[in-house]
C-alpha cells in the first residue's frame, strides 16, 4: 500500500480520484479534531473513499512533564470514529514547561530519557489499546547526548514494546547532517518492528545541512535508500509526504507510482503480498 | 518520572531558547545548528498569526507586528494542542496585556476579535439546530436561528472600513453578526443596528418578536410606525441568508 498525506490544498482532487489515486491517506488528528462545517464534510467524504492512517503532532512523547490525558481521550475517540488503522507519532518533544512549541525538538540521547519515554509510550499504548508507532525524527544537532542515536532508539523500542515508523528521508537527512552511513544505521535498527514507512523531500540549506521540509520532490538517493531498505523489511504501508510547494497532482501521482513500482519489484521478489 | 533533573533542565533550556531566541549554553549542541530550531518554531507561529489575522497583519507595521508575535510566543505558554486555535490565545493575550495602549492601536482588540470570530465560526464543531417548521407566525411563533453564529460588539467599525485612519475617525458602537451557512460552510457577516443586535440576542433566548417589540420603548427606541415592518423585513432577509431557519414546532 502506498498512500499520501491528506492536505486541504488538494482535498477535492483526492476525493475525485481523477489525477491522483493513493491506496490510503494519512492525516494528523490534531488538524481535524473538533472541526465542523465545510471541512468536516470533506473529511467524511475522503474517509469514505480511502483507508485512514493517522500521524500525530502534539502527543509530545519526550516531554519532561506528564501526558495530557484529555488530549489522549480526544485522540482515542477520533481514532475509533474514523476507523484509523495505524496511529503513529514522533520520537521527539514539542511541549515543555506546559507550553506547546508546534515543532519536533530533539530528545537528549540518554538512558534516563529512554526510561522516561518508554514508560510514557506504555501508558499511551495501554490507554489507546493499540501499539504506538514511533517515527525516528530528523534532527539538526544532538543535545547533551550520552549514547548513540541508534542505541537510544533500540533501547526505546526494547523497553516500551512500541513499533517503528521508518522515515527513510529522515535517515538520509540525519546521515548527511551528522556524517554517518545511512545503510549501516538502518541495519542496526530493530527492523522487525518497522510497521510503517514515510518518504518525503527535503532542502539543503548549507553545504553541511539539510532541513527536512517536505516541500520538494523526493530525490534519487532517497529513492535508492528506500529500495535498499525495503529489501530488509516485510511489506508495510508506505506514505508520501508533501506539505509545502504542492505540485500538480500528476507530479505527486508520479512519485506514488515510482514508490509503488519499487515496492512491487522488491517485495514481490520475496513473494510477499504487496497491496 | 524517570527523567534526571539534569536532562529535564536541558530540555527546558532548549525549548526556552526556541521560544525566546535568547542565547543559551547546551552541552553537545552546535550553536549554528541550534538557530535553525528557533527559526523553524518561530516561523510556524508567525505564519499562523499572519494567516489568522490577515487584516491586522496588513495594517500594523511589520516591526510592530513582529514584536507582538515575539512577545506573545516568548512570554505566553501556548495551551492549544491544535495550532489553528492558537490565534485565540494571541487575541486574549493582547487584551490581557492592554496592547491597544502599548502599541497605540485603539482598534486592535476589535480587529483581532473580528478576525478570530471569522475563523472560529468557520471551523467550529457542528451544532445541531432544533427542529423547525417553515411556516409560522413571524410575530408570535418563536423563531429558530442558525446556532452556528457569534454576535459581537465593537467600538470601531473594523468589519466595515478598511483604512486604519477611517476606522479611528468612526469610533462608536457597532454590532456584527457572523454565522456559518449550513450548506456551504462559508461565514457570512452582517452589520447590525443596536436594535437588531438586541432583537437577535432575545430571539436566541426563544422570545417572540411581538414580545421583543413591546420592549422597544424601554430601550428608548422611537417607533416611527415602521419598526415592526422593518424588523420583519430584516428577519425575512436573514431567512434567505440561512440565519433564520424557521419557526419553532
XYZ file of C-alpha atoms in Angstrom:
524
model
C 0.000 0.000 0.000
C 1.349 3.417 -0.951
C -0.532 6.403 0.401
C -0.283 10.148 0.543
C -0.567 12.714 3.305
C -4.027 14.257 3.012
C -3.981 18.038 2.829
C -6.697 20.625 2.386
C -4.872 22.108 -0.610
C -5.687 19.054 -2.704
C -8.702 17.610 -0.907
C -11.048 17.810 -3.877
C -8.546 16.162 -6.224
C -8.145 13.315 -3.752
C -11.877 12.831 -3.469
C -12.413 12.893 -7.220
C -9.531 10.438 -7.699
C -9.121 11.672 -11.248
C -5.463 12.667 -11.174
C -4.256 11.010 -8.012
C -5.233 7.663 -6.540
C -3.373 6.640 -3.396
C -4.078 3.328 -1.663
C -4.690 5.129 1.623
C -4.462 8.546 3.197
C -2.803 9.831 6.332
C -3.523 12.937 8.351
C -2.834 14.435 11.764
C -5.755 14.049 14.173
C -4.899 17.474 15.619
C -5.735 19.123 12.298
C -9.190 17.557 12.143
C -10.412 17.052 15.707
C -13.283 19.235 16.923
C -13.813 20.647 13.449
C -17.212 21.201 11.862
C -18.638 22.893 8.813
C -17.190 22.577 5.341
C -14.032 20.683 6.307
C -15.845 18.102 8.380
C -17.974 17.292 5.345
C -14.808 16.988 3.256
C -13.241 14.724 5.864
C -16.268 12.445 5.816
C -16.160 12.241 2.044
C -12.486 11.363 1.925
C -12.617 8.732 4.682
C -15.463 7.030 2.823
C -13.156 6.664 -0.140
C -9.792 5.716 1.398
C -8.465 3.724 4.348
C -7.078 6.079 7.003
C -3.821 6.130 8.948
C -3.091 8.880 11.453
C 0.169 10.607 12.279
C 0.004 12.745 15.408
C 1.713 16.038 16.134
C 1.019 17.017 19.727
C 1.451 13.924 21.891
C 4.993 15.077 22.717
C 6.146 11.707 23.976
C 9.536 13.130 25.003
C 8.159 15.907 27.223
C 9.537 16.077 30.720
C 6.085 16.640 32.189
C 3.012 14.408 32.467
C 0.979 13.236 29.475
C -2.085 15.274 28.563
C -4.887 12.839 29.430
C -7.698 14.933 27.986
C -5.841 15.151 24.674
C -5.394 11.374 24.666
C -9.092 10.960 25.285
C -9.855 13.024 22.179
C -7.331 11.006 20.172
C -8.870 7.713 21.273
C -12.359 8.834 20.300
C -11.126 10.205 16.985
C -9.213 7.033 16.044
C -12.276 4.953 16.791
C -14.675 7.277 14.948
C -12.618 7.215 11.745
C -11.572 3.567 11.966
C -7.906 4.526 11.909
C -5.674 1.538 11.237
C -2.306 2.892 12.428
C -1.598 5.711 14.872
C 1.970 6.960 14.701
C 3.777 9.775 16.494
C 7.228 11.317 16.756
C 10.170 10.299 18.911
C 10.736 13.893 19.988
C 9.083 16.511 22.164
C 7.003 19.524 21.250
C 5.822 20.680 24.660
C 7.804 21.810 27.679
C 7.030 23.932 30.750
C 3.373 23.425 29.872
C 3.840 25.262 26.558
C 3.329 23.774 23.106
C 6.007 24.652 20.529
C 4.418 23.035 17.442
C 7.685 21.573 16.183
C 9.771 18.487 16.832
C 12.576 19.115 19.317
C 15.354 16.557 19.740
C 15.424 14.494 22.921
C 18.799 14.065 24.667
C 20.064 10.584 23.836
C 20.376 9.426 27.431
C 19.337 6.373 29.365
C 17.117 8.263 31.813
C 15.292 9.745 28.810
C 14.853 6.226 27.401
C 13.232 5.012 30.628
C 11.067 8.107 30.853
C 9.848 7.800 27.261
C 9.379 4.031 27.385
C 7.104 4.448 30.387
C 5.083 7.113 28.603
C 4.757 5.033 25.443
C 3.453 2.147 27.528
C 0.921 4.438 29.188
C -0.306 5.617 25.793
C -0.462 2.100 24.368
C -2.392 0.863 27.410
C -4.831 3.732 27.173
C -5.366 3.566 23.415
C -5.338 -0.229 23.377
C -3.158 -0.291 20.299
C 0.567 -0.218 19.547
C 2.148 3.168 19.129
C 4.296 3.510 16.018
C 7.152 5.914 16.735
C 8.881 7.884 13.995
C 12.636 8.393 14.059
C 12.765 12.142 13.520
C 15.233 14.263 11.630
C 17.357 16.496 13.872
C 19.918 19.168 13.248
C 22.058 18.913 16.367
C 22.362 16.312 19.083
C 21.662 17.627 22.582
C 23.746 16.520 25.577
C 23.965 13.000 24.186
C 25.375 10.240 26.391
C 24.676 7.415 23.974
C 24.441 6.986 20.218
C 21.211 7.732 18.372
C 20.811 4.139 17.238
C 21.351 2.782 20.757
C 18.817 5.266 22.040
C 16.203 4.134 19.513
C 16.890 0.452 20.115
C 16.504 0.901 23.856
C 13.245 2.827 23.496
C 11.809 0.091 21.281
C 13.052 -2.663 23.582
C 11.824 -1.085 26.803
C 8.486 0.208 25.510
C 7.436 -2.508 23.067
C 6.489 0.165 20.509
C 6.722 -0.223 16.747
C 8.779 1.963 14.425
C 7.945 4.379 11.678
C 10.967 4.447 9.427
C 11.099 7.764 7.612
C 13.738 6.977 5.021
C 14.195 10.644 4.156
C 14.846 11.417 7.836
C 17.555 8.787 7.943
C 19.110 10.243 4.795
C 18.929 13.768 6.269
C 20.388 12.692 9.621
C 23.147 10.688 7.970
C 24.091 13.748 5.899
C 23.845 16.234 8.766
C 25.708 14.088 11.266
C 28.002 12.364 8.811
C 27.196 8.732 9.290
C 26.369 5.866 6.975
C 22.611 5.641 6.450
C 22.631 1.963 5.498
C 24.787 0.988 8.474
C 22.400 2.930 10.702
C 19.339 1.199 9.279
C 20.959 -2.216 9.622
C 21.383 -1.629 13.350
C 17.677 -0.845 13.861
C 15.176 -3.460 15.079
C 13.772 -3.846 11.566
C 11.174 -6.447 12.542
C 9.486 -3.617 14.472
C 9.051 -1.373 11.443
C 5.317 -1.020 10.826
C 5.221 1.974 8.531
C 7.473 3.956 6.175
C 7.464 7.655 5.314
C 9.069 9.197 2.232
C 9.500 12.905 1.536
C 11.634 15.608 0.008
C 13.984 17.992 1.779
C 16.020 21.143 1.208
C 19.756 21.592 1.537
C 20.294 24.998 3.183
C 24.069 24.883 3.720
C 26.939 22.758 2.448
C 26.676 20.645 5.584
C 22.979 20.944 6.470
C 19.706 19.601 5.118
C 16.353 20.669 6.548
C 13.501 18.181 6.400
C 10.927 20.443 4.734
C 8.508 18.077 2.974
C 8.423 20.807 0.361
C 10.343 19.251 -2.530
C 10.128 16.062 -4.576
C 11.925 13.000 -3.254
C 15.473 12.938 -4.610
C 17.021 9.906 -6.314
C 19.450 8.992 -3.499
C 16.470 8.772 -1.109
C 14.625 6.518 -3.594
C 17.773 4.381 -3.738
C 17.971 4.194 0.042
C 14.288 3.287 0.139
C 14.763 0.481 -2.384
C 17.708 -0.856 -0.421
C 15.851 -0.573 2.889
C 12.684 -2.402 1.939
C 14.690 -5.439 0.894
C 15.315 -5.880 4.610
C 11.683 -5.441 5.649
C 8.370 -7.216 5.494
C 5.811 -5.254 3.437
C 4.395 -2.296 5.353
C 2.399 0.762 4.264
C 4.478 3.481 2.599
C 3.478 7.127 2.722
C 4.444 10.058 0.518
C 4.501 13.330 2.489
C 4.187 16.672 0.740
C 3.325 19.619 2.953
C 4.585 22.677 1.039
C 5.081 23.762 -2.577
C 2.280 21.439 -3.573
C 2.802 20.471 -7.230
C 0.285 19.382 -9.847
C -1.409 16.139 -8.887
C 0.168 14.370 -11.845
C 3.579 15.018 -10.308
C 2.521 13.622 -6.936
C 0.943 10.628 -8.656
C 4.251 10.135 -10.461
C 6.031 9.885 -7.115
C 3.376 7.482 -5.805
C 3.749 5.310 -8.896
C 7.513 5.248 -8.577
C 7.261 4.183 -4.914
C 4.692 1.556 -5.808
C 6.868 0.143 -8.561
C 9.790 -0.181 -6.162
C 7.569 -1.952 -3.603
C 6.285 -4.376 -6.244
C 9.763 -5.061 -7.519
C 11.366 -5.729 -4.140
C 8.541 -7.260 -2.163
C 7.114 -9.361 -4.979
C 10.581 -10.789 -5.440
C 10.222 -12.145 -1.934
C 6.723 -13.449 -2.796
C 5.249 -11.044 -0.294
C 1.776 -9.649 -0.518
C 2.255 -6.008 -1.504
C -1.190 -4.452 -1.647
C 9.211 10.191 36.433
C 12.492 8.587 35.361
C 13.999 11.759 33.969
C 17.028 13.074 35.878
C 16.985 16.776 36.862
C 19.885 17.478 34.519
C 18.093 16.052 31.468
C 14.907 17.861 32.466
C 16.840 21.123 32.735
C 18.477 20.601 29.331
C 15.088 20.062 27.686
C 13.727 23.181 29.377
C 16.723 25.228 28.250
C 16.362 24.010 24.681
C 12.643 24.767 24.498
C 13.075 28.155 26.203
C 15.633 29.063 23.556
C 13.159 28.088 20.823
C 10.539 30.333 22.413
C 12.721 33.355 23.142
C 15.727 33.134 20.830
C 17.911 34.233 23.746
C 21.391 32.686 23.795
C 21.850 29.527 25.828
C 24.645 27.094 26.514
C 23.794 23.478 25.959
C 26.267 20.595 26.136
C 26.998 18.929 22.826
C 24.963 21.388 20.801
C 26.305 23.092 17.693
C 25.211 26.772 18.061
C 25.000 27.362 14.281
C 22.603 24.395 14.062
C 20.572 25.436 17.106
C 19.428 28.647 15.422
C 17.502 26.628 12.835
C 15.189 25.335 15.552
C 14.384 28.856 16.684
C 13.703 29.851 13.061
C 11.504 26.837 12.345
C 9.486 27.227 15.541
C 9.105 30.998 15.280
C 8.230 30.921 11.568
C 5.434 28.490 12.322
C 3.972 30.806 14.967
C 4.456 33.894 12.795
C 2.788 32.238 9.781
C -0.101 31.023 11.926
C -0.795 34.554 13.171
C -0.390 36.119 9.736
C -2.878 33.664 8.250
C -5.350 34.073 11.109
C -5.211 37.877 11.198
C -4.584 38.979 7.596
C -6.159 42.441 8.050
C -4.267 43.163 11.279
C -1.080 41.954 9.629
C -1.682 44.289 6.702
C -2.495 47.338 8.848
C 0.177 47.004 11.525
C 3.756 47.973 10.631
C 5.964 44.907 10.254
C 8.343 45.770 13.105
C 5.439 46.257 15.490
C 3.727 43.052 14.381
C 6.930 41.028 14.757
C 7.430 42.449 18.240
C 3.905 41.408 19.200
C 4.336 37.863 17.932
C 7.743 37.566 19.626
C 6.411 38.817 22.953
C 3.391 36.538 22.777
C 5.360 33.417 21.989
C 8.170 34.019 24.466
C 6.001 35.009 27.431
C 2.833 33.014 26.882
C 2.690 29.242 27.396
C 0.678 28.096 24.362
C -2.035 25.749 25.591
C -3.793 24.533 22.495
C -2.657 21.224 21.016
C -4.395 22.343 17.808
C -2.416 25.078 16.150
C -5.492 26.582 14.446
C -6.820 27.573 17.882
C -3.651 29.422 18.833
C -4.850 32.772 17.401
C -7.493 32.845 20.151
C -4.663 32.785 22.699
C -2.917 35.595 20.816
C -6.079 37.686 20.914
C -6.734 37.081 24.619
C -3.071 37.818 25.387
C -3.407 41.144 23.542
C -6.484 42.045 25.592
C -4.976 40.930 28.905
C -1.792 42.924 28.285
C -3.519 46.049 27.071
C -1.821 46.047 23.691
C -4.213 48.693 22.398
C -2.331 51.210 24.571
C 1.094 49.578 24.455
C 1.174 49.596 20.683
C -1.085 52.643 20.199
C -3.646 50.784 18.111
C -7.009 51.666 19.700
C -8.962 49.297 17.425
C -6.642 46.307 17.921
C -8.903 44.311 20.250
C -11.899 44.763 17.951
C -9.937 43.778 14.874
C -8.397 40.671 16.430
C -11.789 39.663 17.868
C -13.433 40.035 14.465
C -10.791 38.066 12.592
C -10.698 35.323 15.218
C -14.518 35.051 15.236
C -14.489 34.532 11.475
C -12.031 31.682 11.847
C -13.792 30.212 14.846
C -17.226 30.206 13.227
C -15.775 28.667 10.065
C -14.079 25.821 11.938
C -16.289 25.313 14.994
C -17.884 21.947 15.632
C -21.302 21.412 14.106
C -24.159 22.474 16.381
C -27.415 20.741 15.502
C -30.331 23.137 15.085
C -33.572 22.337 16.934
C -36.446 21.015 14.826
C -38.241 23.818 12.990
C -41.101 24.421 10.637
C -41.020 26.633 7.548
C -44.405 28.085 8.277
C -45.437 30.054 11.321
C -46.397 33.458 12.568
C -43.497 35.912 12.398
C -44.758 37.870 15.392
C -45.979 35.139 17.726
C -44.088 31.929 16.944
C -40.614 31.737 18.479
C -38.030 31.629 15.715
C -35.279 29.063 15.263
C -31.946 30.674 14.472
C -28.868 29.119 12.978
C -26.963 28.130 16.153
C -23.579 28.425 14.421
C -23.156 32.148 14.953
C -21.448 34.828 17.038
C -22.827 38.244 17.911
C -20.058 40.760 18.665
C -19.960 44.391 19.708
C -17.173 46.780 18.774
C -16.041 50.334 19.435
C -14.604 50.640 15.928
C -16.056 49.613 12.554
C -13.333 47.054 11.820
C -15.849 44.969 9.879
C -16.905 47.865 7.637
C -13.893 50.057 6.987
C -10.507 49.079 5.621
C -8.159 52.012 6.246
C -6.880 52.468 9.813
C -7.347 56.266 9.588
C -11.015 55.812 8.670
C -11.507 53.212 11.368
C -10.171 55.624 14.004
C -12.349 58.502 12.780
C -15.517 56.482 13.272
C -15.376 55.447 16.904
C -18.842 54.494 18.138
C -20.941 51.467 18.947
C -21.125 48.689 16.390
C -22.618 45.232 16.310
C -21.785 42.471 13.895
C -23.359 39.077 13.429
C -21.273 36.252 11.980
C -22.850 32.948 11.024
C -21.994 29.864 9.057
C -24.062 28.955 6.042
C -25.460 25.492 6.822
C -24.749 24.072 3.373
C -21.651 25.794 2.026
C -19.941 26.308 5.398
C -18.992 29.855 4.351
C -19.015 32.531 7.027
C -21.316 35.479 6.372
C -21.265 38.637 8.451
C -23.708 41.444 8.710
C -23.606 44.809 10.451
C -26.478 45.298 12.892
C -28.052 48.366 14.462
C -28.279 48.286 18.282
C -31.972 47.404 17.937
C -31.317 44.463 15.598
C -28.496 43.246 17.841
C -30.891 43.336 20.803
C -33.524 41.554 18.727
C -31.064 38.839 17.693
C -29.924 38.310 21.252
C -33.507 37.994 22.522
C -34.547 35.679 19.691
C -31.801 33.226 20.656
C -33.489 33.021 24.078
C -36.745 31.938 22.432
C -38.642 35.197 22.966
C -41.185 36.080 20.294
C -40.815 39.096 18.023
C -44.016 40.610 19.427
C -42.667 40.459 22.995
C -39.362 41.971 21.895
C -41.138 44.776 20.038
C -43.122 45.605 23.164
C -39.833 46.107 24.967
C -38.593 48.666 22.417
C -39.800 51.834 24.243
C -37.806 50.810 27.326
C -34.680 50.859 25.136
C -35.522 54.423 24.085
C -36.183 53.217 20.584
C -38.549 55.588 18.890
C -41.167 53.674 16.995
C -41.787 55.771 13.937
C -44.515 53.376 12.861
C -42.325 51.206 10.720
C -40.334 49.397 13.434
C -42.424 46.235 13.209
C -42.376 46.280 9.428
C -38.609 46.929 9.288
C -37.910 44.248 11.874
C -39.882 41.639 9.973
C -38.235 42.660 6.706
C -34.849 42.142 8.349
C -35.830 38.716 9.658
C -37.184 37.621 6.278
C -33.961 38.755 4.654
C -31.993 36.795 7.257
C -34.086 33.750 6.443
C -32.931 33.992 2.854
C -29.358 34.103 4.119
C -29.990 30.974 6.270
C -29.570 32.721 9.607
C -33.257 32.497 10.489
C -34.011 28.845 9.848
C -37.739 28.791 10.574
C -40.336 28.615 13.323
C -40.367 26.526 16.469
C -42.619 23.492 16.112
